[in-house]
XYZ file of N, CA and C in Angstrom:
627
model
N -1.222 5.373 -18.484
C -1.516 3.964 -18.672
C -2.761 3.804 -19.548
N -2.539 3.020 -20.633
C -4.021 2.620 -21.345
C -4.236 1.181 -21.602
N -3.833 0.249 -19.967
C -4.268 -0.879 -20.205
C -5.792 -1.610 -19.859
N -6.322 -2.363 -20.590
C -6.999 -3.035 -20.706
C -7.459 -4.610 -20.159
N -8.441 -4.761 -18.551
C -8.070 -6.010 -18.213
C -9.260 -6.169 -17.886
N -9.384 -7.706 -17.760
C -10.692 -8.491 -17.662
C -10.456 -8.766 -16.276
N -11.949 -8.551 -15.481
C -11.821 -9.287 -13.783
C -12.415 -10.457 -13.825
N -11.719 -11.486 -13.631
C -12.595 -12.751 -13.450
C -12.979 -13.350 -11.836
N -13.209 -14.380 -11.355
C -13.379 -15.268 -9.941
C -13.349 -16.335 -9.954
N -13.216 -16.815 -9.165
C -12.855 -18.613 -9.006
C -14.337 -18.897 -8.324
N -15.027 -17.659 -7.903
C -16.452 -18.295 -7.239
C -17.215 -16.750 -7.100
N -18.265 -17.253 -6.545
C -19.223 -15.835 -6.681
C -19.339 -15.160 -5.000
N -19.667 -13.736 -5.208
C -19.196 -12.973 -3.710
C -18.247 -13.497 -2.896
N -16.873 -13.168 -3.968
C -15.550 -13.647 -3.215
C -14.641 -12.253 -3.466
N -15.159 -10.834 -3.545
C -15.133 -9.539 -3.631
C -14.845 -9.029 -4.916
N -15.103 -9.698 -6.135
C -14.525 -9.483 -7.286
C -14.735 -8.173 -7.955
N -15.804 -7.703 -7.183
C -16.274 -6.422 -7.493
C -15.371 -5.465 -6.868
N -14.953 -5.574 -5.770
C -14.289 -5.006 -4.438
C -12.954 -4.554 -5.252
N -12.495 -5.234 -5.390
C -11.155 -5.520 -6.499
C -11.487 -4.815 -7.968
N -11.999 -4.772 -8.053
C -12.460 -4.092 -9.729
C -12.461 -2.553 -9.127
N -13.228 -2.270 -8.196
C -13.417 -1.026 -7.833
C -12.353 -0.315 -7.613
N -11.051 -1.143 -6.335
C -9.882 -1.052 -6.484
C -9.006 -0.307 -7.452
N -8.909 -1.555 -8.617
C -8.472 -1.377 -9.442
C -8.454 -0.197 -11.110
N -10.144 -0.292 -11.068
C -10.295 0.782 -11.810
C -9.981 2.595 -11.105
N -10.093 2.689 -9.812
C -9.951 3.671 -9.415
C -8.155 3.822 -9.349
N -7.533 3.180 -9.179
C -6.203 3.232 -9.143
C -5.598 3.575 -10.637
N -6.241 2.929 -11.468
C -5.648 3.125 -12.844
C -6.289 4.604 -13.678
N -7.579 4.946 -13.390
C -7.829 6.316 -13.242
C -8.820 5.839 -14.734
N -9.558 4.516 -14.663
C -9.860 3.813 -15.607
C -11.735 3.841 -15.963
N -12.447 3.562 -16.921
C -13.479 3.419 -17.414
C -13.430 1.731 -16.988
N -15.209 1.750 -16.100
C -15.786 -0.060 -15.412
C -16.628 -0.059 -16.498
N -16.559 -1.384 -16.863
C -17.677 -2.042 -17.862
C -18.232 -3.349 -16.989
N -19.805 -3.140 -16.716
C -19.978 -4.568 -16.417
C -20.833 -5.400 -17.571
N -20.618 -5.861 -18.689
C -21.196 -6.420 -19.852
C -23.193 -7.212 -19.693
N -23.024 -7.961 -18.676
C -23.781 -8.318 -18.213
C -24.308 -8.624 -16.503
N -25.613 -7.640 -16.228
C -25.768 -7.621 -14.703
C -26.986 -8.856 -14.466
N -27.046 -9.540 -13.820
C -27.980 -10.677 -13.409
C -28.017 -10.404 -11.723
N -29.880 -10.124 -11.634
C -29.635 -9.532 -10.114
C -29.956 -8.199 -10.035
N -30.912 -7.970 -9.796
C -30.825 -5.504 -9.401
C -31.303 -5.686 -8.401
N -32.133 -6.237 -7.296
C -32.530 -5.757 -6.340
C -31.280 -5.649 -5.577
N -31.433 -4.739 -4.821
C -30.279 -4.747 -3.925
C -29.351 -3.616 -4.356
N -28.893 -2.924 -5.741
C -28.244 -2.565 -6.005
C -27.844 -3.583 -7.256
N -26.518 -2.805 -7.901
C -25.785 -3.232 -9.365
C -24.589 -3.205 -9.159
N -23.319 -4.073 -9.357
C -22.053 -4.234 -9.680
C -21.564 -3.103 -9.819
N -22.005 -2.409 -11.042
C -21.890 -0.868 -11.633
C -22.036 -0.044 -10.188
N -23.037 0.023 -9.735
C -23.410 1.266 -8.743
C -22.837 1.091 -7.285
N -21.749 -0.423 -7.004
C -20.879 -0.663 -5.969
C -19.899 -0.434 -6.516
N -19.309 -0.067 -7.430
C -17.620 0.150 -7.757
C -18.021 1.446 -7.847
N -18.906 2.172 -8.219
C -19.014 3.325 -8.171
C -18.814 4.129 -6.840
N -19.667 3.485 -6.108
C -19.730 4.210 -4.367
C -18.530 3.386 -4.056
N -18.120 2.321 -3.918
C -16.569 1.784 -3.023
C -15.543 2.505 -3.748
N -15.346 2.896 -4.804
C -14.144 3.310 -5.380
C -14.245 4.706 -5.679
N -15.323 5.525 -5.128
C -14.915 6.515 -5.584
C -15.272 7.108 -7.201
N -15.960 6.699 -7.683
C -15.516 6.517 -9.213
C -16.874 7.878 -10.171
N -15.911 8.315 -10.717
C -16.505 9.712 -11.872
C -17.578 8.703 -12.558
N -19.283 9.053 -12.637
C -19.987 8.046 -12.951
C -20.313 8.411 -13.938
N -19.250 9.294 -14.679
C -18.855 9.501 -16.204
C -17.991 7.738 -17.050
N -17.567 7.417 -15.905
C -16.499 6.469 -16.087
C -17.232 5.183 -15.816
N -18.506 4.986 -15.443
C -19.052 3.907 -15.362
C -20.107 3.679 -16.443
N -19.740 2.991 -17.316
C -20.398 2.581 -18.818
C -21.468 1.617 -18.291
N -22.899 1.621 -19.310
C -23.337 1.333 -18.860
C -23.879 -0.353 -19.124
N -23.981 -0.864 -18.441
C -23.997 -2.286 -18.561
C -25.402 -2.512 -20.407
N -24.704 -4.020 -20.948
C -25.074 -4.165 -22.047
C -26.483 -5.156 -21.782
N -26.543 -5.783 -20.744
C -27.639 -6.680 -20.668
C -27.886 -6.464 -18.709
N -29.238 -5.853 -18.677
C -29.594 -5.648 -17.324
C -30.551 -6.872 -16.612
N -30.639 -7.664 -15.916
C -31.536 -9.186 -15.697
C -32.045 -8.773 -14.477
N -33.156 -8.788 -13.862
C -33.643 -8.842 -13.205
C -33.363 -9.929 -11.782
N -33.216 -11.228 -12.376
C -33.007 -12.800 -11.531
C -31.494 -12.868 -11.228
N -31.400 -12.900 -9.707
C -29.846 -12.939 -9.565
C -29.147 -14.396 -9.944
N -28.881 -14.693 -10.960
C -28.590 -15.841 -11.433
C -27.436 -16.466 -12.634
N -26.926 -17.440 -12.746
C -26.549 -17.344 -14.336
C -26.920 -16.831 -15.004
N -26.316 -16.359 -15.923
C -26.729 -14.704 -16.963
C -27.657 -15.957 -17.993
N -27.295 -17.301 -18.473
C -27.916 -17.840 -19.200
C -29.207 -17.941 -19.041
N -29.597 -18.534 -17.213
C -30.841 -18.748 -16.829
C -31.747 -17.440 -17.027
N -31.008 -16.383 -16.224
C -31.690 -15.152 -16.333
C -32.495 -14.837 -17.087
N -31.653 -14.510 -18.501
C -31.707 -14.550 -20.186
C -32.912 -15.359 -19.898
N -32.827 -16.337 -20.100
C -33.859 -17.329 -20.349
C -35.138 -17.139 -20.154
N -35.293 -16.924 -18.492
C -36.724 -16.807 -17.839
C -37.094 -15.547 -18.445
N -36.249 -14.705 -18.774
C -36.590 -13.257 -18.995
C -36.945 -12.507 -20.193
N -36.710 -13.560 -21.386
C -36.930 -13.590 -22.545
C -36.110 -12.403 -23.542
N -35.007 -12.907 -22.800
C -33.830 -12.269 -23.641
C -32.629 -13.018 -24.149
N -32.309 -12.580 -25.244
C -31.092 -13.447 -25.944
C -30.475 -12.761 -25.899
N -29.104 -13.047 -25.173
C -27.467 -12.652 -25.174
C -26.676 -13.072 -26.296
N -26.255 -12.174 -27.093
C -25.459 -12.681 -28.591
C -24.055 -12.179 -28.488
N -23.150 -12.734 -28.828
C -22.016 -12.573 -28.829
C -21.287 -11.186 -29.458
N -22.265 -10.909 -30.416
C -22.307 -9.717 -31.287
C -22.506 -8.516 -30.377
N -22.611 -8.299 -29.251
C -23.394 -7.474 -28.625
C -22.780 -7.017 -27.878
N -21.814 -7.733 -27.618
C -20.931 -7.760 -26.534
C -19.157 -7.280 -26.696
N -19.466 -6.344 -27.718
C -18.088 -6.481 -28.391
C -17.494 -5.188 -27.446
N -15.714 -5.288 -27.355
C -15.491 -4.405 -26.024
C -15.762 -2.683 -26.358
N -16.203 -1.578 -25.549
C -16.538 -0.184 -25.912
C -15.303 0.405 -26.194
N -15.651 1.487 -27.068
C -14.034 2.826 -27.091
C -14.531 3.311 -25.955
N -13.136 3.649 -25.433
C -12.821 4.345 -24.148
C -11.461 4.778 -24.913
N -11.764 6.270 -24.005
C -10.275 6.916 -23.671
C -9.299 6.288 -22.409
N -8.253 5.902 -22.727
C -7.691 5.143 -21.367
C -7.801 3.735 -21.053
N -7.557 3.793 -19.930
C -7.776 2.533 -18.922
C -9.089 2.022 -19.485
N -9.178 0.692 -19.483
C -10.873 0.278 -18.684
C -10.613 -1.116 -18.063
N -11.624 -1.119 -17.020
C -11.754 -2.264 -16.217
C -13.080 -2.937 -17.154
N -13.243 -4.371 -17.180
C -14.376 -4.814 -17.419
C -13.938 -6.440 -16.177
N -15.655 -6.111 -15.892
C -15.924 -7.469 -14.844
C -17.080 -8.602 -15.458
N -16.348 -9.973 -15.488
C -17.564 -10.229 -15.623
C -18.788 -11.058 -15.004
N -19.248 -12.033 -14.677
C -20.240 -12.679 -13.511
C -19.942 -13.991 -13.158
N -19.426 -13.805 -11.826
C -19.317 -15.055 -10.944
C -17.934 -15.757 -11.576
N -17.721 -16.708 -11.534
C -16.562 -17.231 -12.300
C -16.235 -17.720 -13.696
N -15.330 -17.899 -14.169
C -14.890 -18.161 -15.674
C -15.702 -18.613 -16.084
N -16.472 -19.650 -16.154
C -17.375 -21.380 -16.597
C -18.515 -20.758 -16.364
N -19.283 -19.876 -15.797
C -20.161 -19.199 -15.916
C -20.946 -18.997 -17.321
N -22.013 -19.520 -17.872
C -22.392 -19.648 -18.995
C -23.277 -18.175 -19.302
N -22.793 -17.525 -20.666
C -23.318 -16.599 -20.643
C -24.518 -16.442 -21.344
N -25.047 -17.607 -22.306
C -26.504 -18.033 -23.322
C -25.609 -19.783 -23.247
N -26.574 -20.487 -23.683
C -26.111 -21.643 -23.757
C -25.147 -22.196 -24.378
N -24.529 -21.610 -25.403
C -23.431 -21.909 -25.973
C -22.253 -21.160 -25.984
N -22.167 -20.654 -24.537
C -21.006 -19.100 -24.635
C -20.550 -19.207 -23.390
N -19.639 -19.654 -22.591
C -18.586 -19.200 -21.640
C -18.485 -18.050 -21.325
N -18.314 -17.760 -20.316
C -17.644 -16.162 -20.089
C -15.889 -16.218 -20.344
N -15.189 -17.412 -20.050
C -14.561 -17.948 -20.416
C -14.314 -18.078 -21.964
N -15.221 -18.882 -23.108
C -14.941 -18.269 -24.558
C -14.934 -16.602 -24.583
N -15.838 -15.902 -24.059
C -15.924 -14.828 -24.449
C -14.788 -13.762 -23.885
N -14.002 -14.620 -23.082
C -12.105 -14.132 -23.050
C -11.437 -13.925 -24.059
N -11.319 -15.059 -24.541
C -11.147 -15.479 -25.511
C -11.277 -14.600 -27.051
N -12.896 -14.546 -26.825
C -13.292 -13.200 -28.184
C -12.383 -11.698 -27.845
N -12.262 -11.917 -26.832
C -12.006 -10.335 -26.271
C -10.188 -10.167 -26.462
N -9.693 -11.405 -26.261
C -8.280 -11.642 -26.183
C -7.441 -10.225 -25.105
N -8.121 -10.046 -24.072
C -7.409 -9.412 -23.102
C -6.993 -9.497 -22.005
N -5.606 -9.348 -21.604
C -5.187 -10.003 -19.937
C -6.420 -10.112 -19.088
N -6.305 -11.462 -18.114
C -7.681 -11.218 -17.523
C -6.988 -11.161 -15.968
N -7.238 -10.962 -15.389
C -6.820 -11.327 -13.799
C -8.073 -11.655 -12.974
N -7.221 -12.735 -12.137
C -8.169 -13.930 -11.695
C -8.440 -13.489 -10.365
N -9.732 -12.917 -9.449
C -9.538 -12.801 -8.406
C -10.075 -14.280 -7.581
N -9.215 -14.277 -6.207
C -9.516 -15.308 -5.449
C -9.642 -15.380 -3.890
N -10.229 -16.017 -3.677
C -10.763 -15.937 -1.750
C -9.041 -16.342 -1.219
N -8.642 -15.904 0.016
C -7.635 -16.939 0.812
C -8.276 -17.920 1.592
N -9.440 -18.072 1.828
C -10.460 -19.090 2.411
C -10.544 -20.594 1.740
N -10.601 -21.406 2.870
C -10.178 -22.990 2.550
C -11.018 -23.080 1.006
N -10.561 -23.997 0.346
C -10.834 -24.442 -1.237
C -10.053 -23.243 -1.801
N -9.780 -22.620 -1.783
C -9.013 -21.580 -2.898
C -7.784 -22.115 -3.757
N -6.954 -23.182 -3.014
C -6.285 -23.721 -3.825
C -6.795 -24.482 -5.474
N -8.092 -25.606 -4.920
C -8.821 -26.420 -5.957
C -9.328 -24.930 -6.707
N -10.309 -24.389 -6.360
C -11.057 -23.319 -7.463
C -10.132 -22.440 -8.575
N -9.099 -21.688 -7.713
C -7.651 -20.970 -7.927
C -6.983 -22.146 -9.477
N -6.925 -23.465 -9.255
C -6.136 -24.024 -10.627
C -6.984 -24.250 -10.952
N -8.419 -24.834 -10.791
C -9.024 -25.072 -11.889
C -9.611 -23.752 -12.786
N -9.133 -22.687 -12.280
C -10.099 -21.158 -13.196
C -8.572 -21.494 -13.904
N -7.738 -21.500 -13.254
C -6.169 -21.055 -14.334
C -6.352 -22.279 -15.527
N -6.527 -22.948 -14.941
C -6.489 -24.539 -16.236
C -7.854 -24.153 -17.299
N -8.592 -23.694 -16.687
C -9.831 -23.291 -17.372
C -9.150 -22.522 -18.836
N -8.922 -21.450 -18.400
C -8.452 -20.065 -18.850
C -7.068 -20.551 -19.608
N -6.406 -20.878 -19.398
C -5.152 -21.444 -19.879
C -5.513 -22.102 -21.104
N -6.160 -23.301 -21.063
C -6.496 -24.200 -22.053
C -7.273 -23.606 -22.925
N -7.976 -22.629 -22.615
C -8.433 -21.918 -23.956
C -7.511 -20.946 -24.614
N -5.743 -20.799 -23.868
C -4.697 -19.750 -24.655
C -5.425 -18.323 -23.951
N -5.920 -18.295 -23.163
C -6.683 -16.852 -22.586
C -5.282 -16.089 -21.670
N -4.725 -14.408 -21.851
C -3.827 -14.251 -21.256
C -4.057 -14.523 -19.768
N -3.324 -14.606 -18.890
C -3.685 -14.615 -17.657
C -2.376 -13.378 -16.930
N -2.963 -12.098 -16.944
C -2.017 -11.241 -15.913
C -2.147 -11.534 -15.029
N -2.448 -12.189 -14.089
C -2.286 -12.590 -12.918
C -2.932 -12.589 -11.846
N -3.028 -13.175 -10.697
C -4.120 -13.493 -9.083
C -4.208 -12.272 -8.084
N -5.150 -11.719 -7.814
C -5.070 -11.366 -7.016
C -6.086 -11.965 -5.924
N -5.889 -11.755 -4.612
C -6.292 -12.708 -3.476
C -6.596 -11.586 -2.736
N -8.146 -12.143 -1.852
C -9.061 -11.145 -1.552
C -9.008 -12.081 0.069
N -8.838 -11.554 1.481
C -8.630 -12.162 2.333
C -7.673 -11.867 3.425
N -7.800 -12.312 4.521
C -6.814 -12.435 5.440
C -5.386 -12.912 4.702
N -3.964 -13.172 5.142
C -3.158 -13.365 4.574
C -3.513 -15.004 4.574
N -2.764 -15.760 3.620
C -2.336 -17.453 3.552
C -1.489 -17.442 3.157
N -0.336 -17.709 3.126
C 1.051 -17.328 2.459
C 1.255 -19.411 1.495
N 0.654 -20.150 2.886
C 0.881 -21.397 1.609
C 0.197 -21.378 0.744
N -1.394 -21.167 0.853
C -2.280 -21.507 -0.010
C -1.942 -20.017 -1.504
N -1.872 -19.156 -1.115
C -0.976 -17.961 -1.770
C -0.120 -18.492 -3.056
N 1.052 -18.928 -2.292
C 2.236 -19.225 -2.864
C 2.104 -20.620 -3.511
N 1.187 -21.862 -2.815
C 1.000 -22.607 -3.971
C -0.112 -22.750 -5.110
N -1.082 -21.780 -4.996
C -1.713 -21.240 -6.666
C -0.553 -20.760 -6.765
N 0.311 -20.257 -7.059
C 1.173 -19.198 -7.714
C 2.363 -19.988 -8.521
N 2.570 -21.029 -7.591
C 3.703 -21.430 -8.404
C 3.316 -22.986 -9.075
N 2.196 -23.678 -8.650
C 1.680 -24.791 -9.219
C 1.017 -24.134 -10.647
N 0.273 -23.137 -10.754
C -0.520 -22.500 -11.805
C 0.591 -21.539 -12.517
N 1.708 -21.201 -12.250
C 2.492 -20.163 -12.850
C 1.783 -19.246 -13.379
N 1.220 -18.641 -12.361
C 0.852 -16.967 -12.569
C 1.292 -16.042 -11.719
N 1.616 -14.928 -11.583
C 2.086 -13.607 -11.558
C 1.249 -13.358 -10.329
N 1.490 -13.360 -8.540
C 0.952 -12.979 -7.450
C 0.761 -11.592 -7.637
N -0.171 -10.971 -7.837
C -0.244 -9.404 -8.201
C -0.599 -8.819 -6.360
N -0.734 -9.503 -5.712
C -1.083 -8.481 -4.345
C -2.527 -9.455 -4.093
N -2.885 -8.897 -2.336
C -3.652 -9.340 -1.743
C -4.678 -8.074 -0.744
N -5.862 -7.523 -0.891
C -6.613 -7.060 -0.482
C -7.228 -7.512 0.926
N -6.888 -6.969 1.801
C -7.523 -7.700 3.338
C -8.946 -7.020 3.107
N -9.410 -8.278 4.351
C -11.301 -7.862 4.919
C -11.318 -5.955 5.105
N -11.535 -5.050 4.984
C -11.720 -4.106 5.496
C -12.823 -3.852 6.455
N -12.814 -3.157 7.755
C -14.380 -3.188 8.285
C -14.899 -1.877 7.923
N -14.035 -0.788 7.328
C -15.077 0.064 7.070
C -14.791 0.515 5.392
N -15.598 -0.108 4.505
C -15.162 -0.281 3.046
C -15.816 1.718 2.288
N -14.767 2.075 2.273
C -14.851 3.535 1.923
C -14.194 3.859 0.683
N -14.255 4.948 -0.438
C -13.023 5.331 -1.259
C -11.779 5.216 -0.757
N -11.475 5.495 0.250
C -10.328 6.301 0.846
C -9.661 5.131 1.083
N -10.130 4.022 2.332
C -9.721 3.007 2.759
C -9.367 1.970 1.691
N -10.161 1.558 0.959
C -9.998 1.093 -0.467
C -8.969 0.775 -1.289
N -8.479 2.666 -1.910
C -7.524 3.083 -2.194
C -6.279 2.650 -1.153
N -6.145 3.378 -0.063
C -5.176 3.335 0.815
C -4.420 1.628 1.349
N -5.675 0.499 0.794
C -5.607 -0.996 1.078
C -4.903 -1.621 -0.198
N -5.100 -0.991 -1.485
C -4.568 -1.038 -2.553
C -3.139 -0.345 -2.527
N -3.217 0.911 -2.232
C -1.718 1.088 -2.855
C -0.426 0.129 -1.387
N -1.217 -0.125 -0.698
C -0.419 -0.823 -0.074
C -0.163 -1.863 0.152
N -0.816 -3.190 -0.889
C -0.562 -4.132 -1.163
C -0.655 -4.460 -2.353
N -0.463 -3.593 -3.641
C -0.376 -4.140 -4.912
C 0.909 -2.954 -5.546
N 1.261 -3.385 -5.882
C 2.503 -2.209 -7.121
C 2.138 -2.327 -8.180
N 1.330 -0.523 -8.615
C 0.856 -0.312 -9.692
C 1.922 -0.564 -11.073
N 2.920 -0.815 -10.712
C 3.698 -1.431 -12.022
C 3.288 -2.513 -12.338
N 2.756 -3.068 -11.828
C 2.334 -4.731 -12.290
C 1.220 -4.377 -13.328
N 0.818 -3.256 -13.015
C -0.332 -3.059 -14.182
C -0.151 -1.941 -15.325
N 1.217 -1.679 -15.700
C 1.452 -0.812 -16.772
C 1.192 -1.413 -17.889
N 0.809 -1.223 -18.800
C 0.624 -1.185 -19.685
C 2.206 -1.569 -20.748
């Protein structure tokens, strides 16, 4: 497989990382996180690394590091750094790569840049992750309408959560996108478990290339 996909969210710590980690380890793939806002605590990069298992050969290293856990714009800002579009252009990799990027679509990345336009620049399937937790329906169409209206591909939802089979099934068929699988709460979040939560609720055909 040498496909290429963007992780997006309908909201922020709704596991989008969790899912990336997932995912890049399943596809046997190179993580890009373009821009990190936020280090104490740890990095995006250095949780897909430890949850997934991941060769930290295969974890590229982020293009803009921010200190302020915040909009990458604000960050930028206080921090006296400019994010340019130029900068951001996607890496060679052999293979797979995952790239994630911060908090949800509309997420401003300098004041005049979307993470959302910068789909767009990138023109690569993105898949939308989403909570099954009440509001997921409203957030869930408005990222698709978001993303849509700019012509951005959309491979499809995946849903991070206990099961909802309505709220599920109506993003899916009100937004016409592609239900790719659903990731439950895990209580003990390991490589192993991870993996083993993935191959048993997503079919890696959905992501061939």
């Amino acid at each position: 497989m040498s496909g290429k996909f963007v992780i997006t969210g309908t909201d922020t710590d709704i596991g989008k990382s969790v899912f990336a980690a997932a995912l890049t380890a399943a596809l046997d793939a190179s993580y890009w996180k373009p821009v990190q806002a936020g280090l104490a605590g740890g990095t995006d990069s250095e949780t897909v690394a430890r949850i997934g298992g991941i060769d930290p050969h295969r974890i590229l290293p982020e293009r803009y590091r921010l200190k302020i856990p915040a909009s990458p714009h604000f960050s930028a800002a206080q921090e006296g750094v400019v994010i340019g579009l130029d900068d951001l252009g996607i890496p060679q990799v052999d293979g797979p790569l995952v790239i994630e990027g911060a908090g949800g679509a509309l997420v401003p990345v300098n004041p005049d840049l979307l993470f959302a336009d910068l789909f767009v620049h990138w023109a690569l399937p993105v898949i939308i992750v989403a909570s099954t937790s009440l509001g997921t329906i409203n957030h869930s169409l408005l990222t698709i309408e978001a993303l849509r209206g700019r012509n951005v591909p959309i491979h499809g939802i995946a849903f991070i959560g206990a099961e909802n089979v309505d709220s599920e099934q109506t993003i899916c068929r009100m937004g016409a996108v592609p239900h790719l699988g659903r990731l439950p709460i895990l209580d003990e979040l390991t490589p192993e478990s991870l993996r083993d939560a993935f191959d048993a609720h997503f079919d890696m055909g959905d992501f061939a290339s």
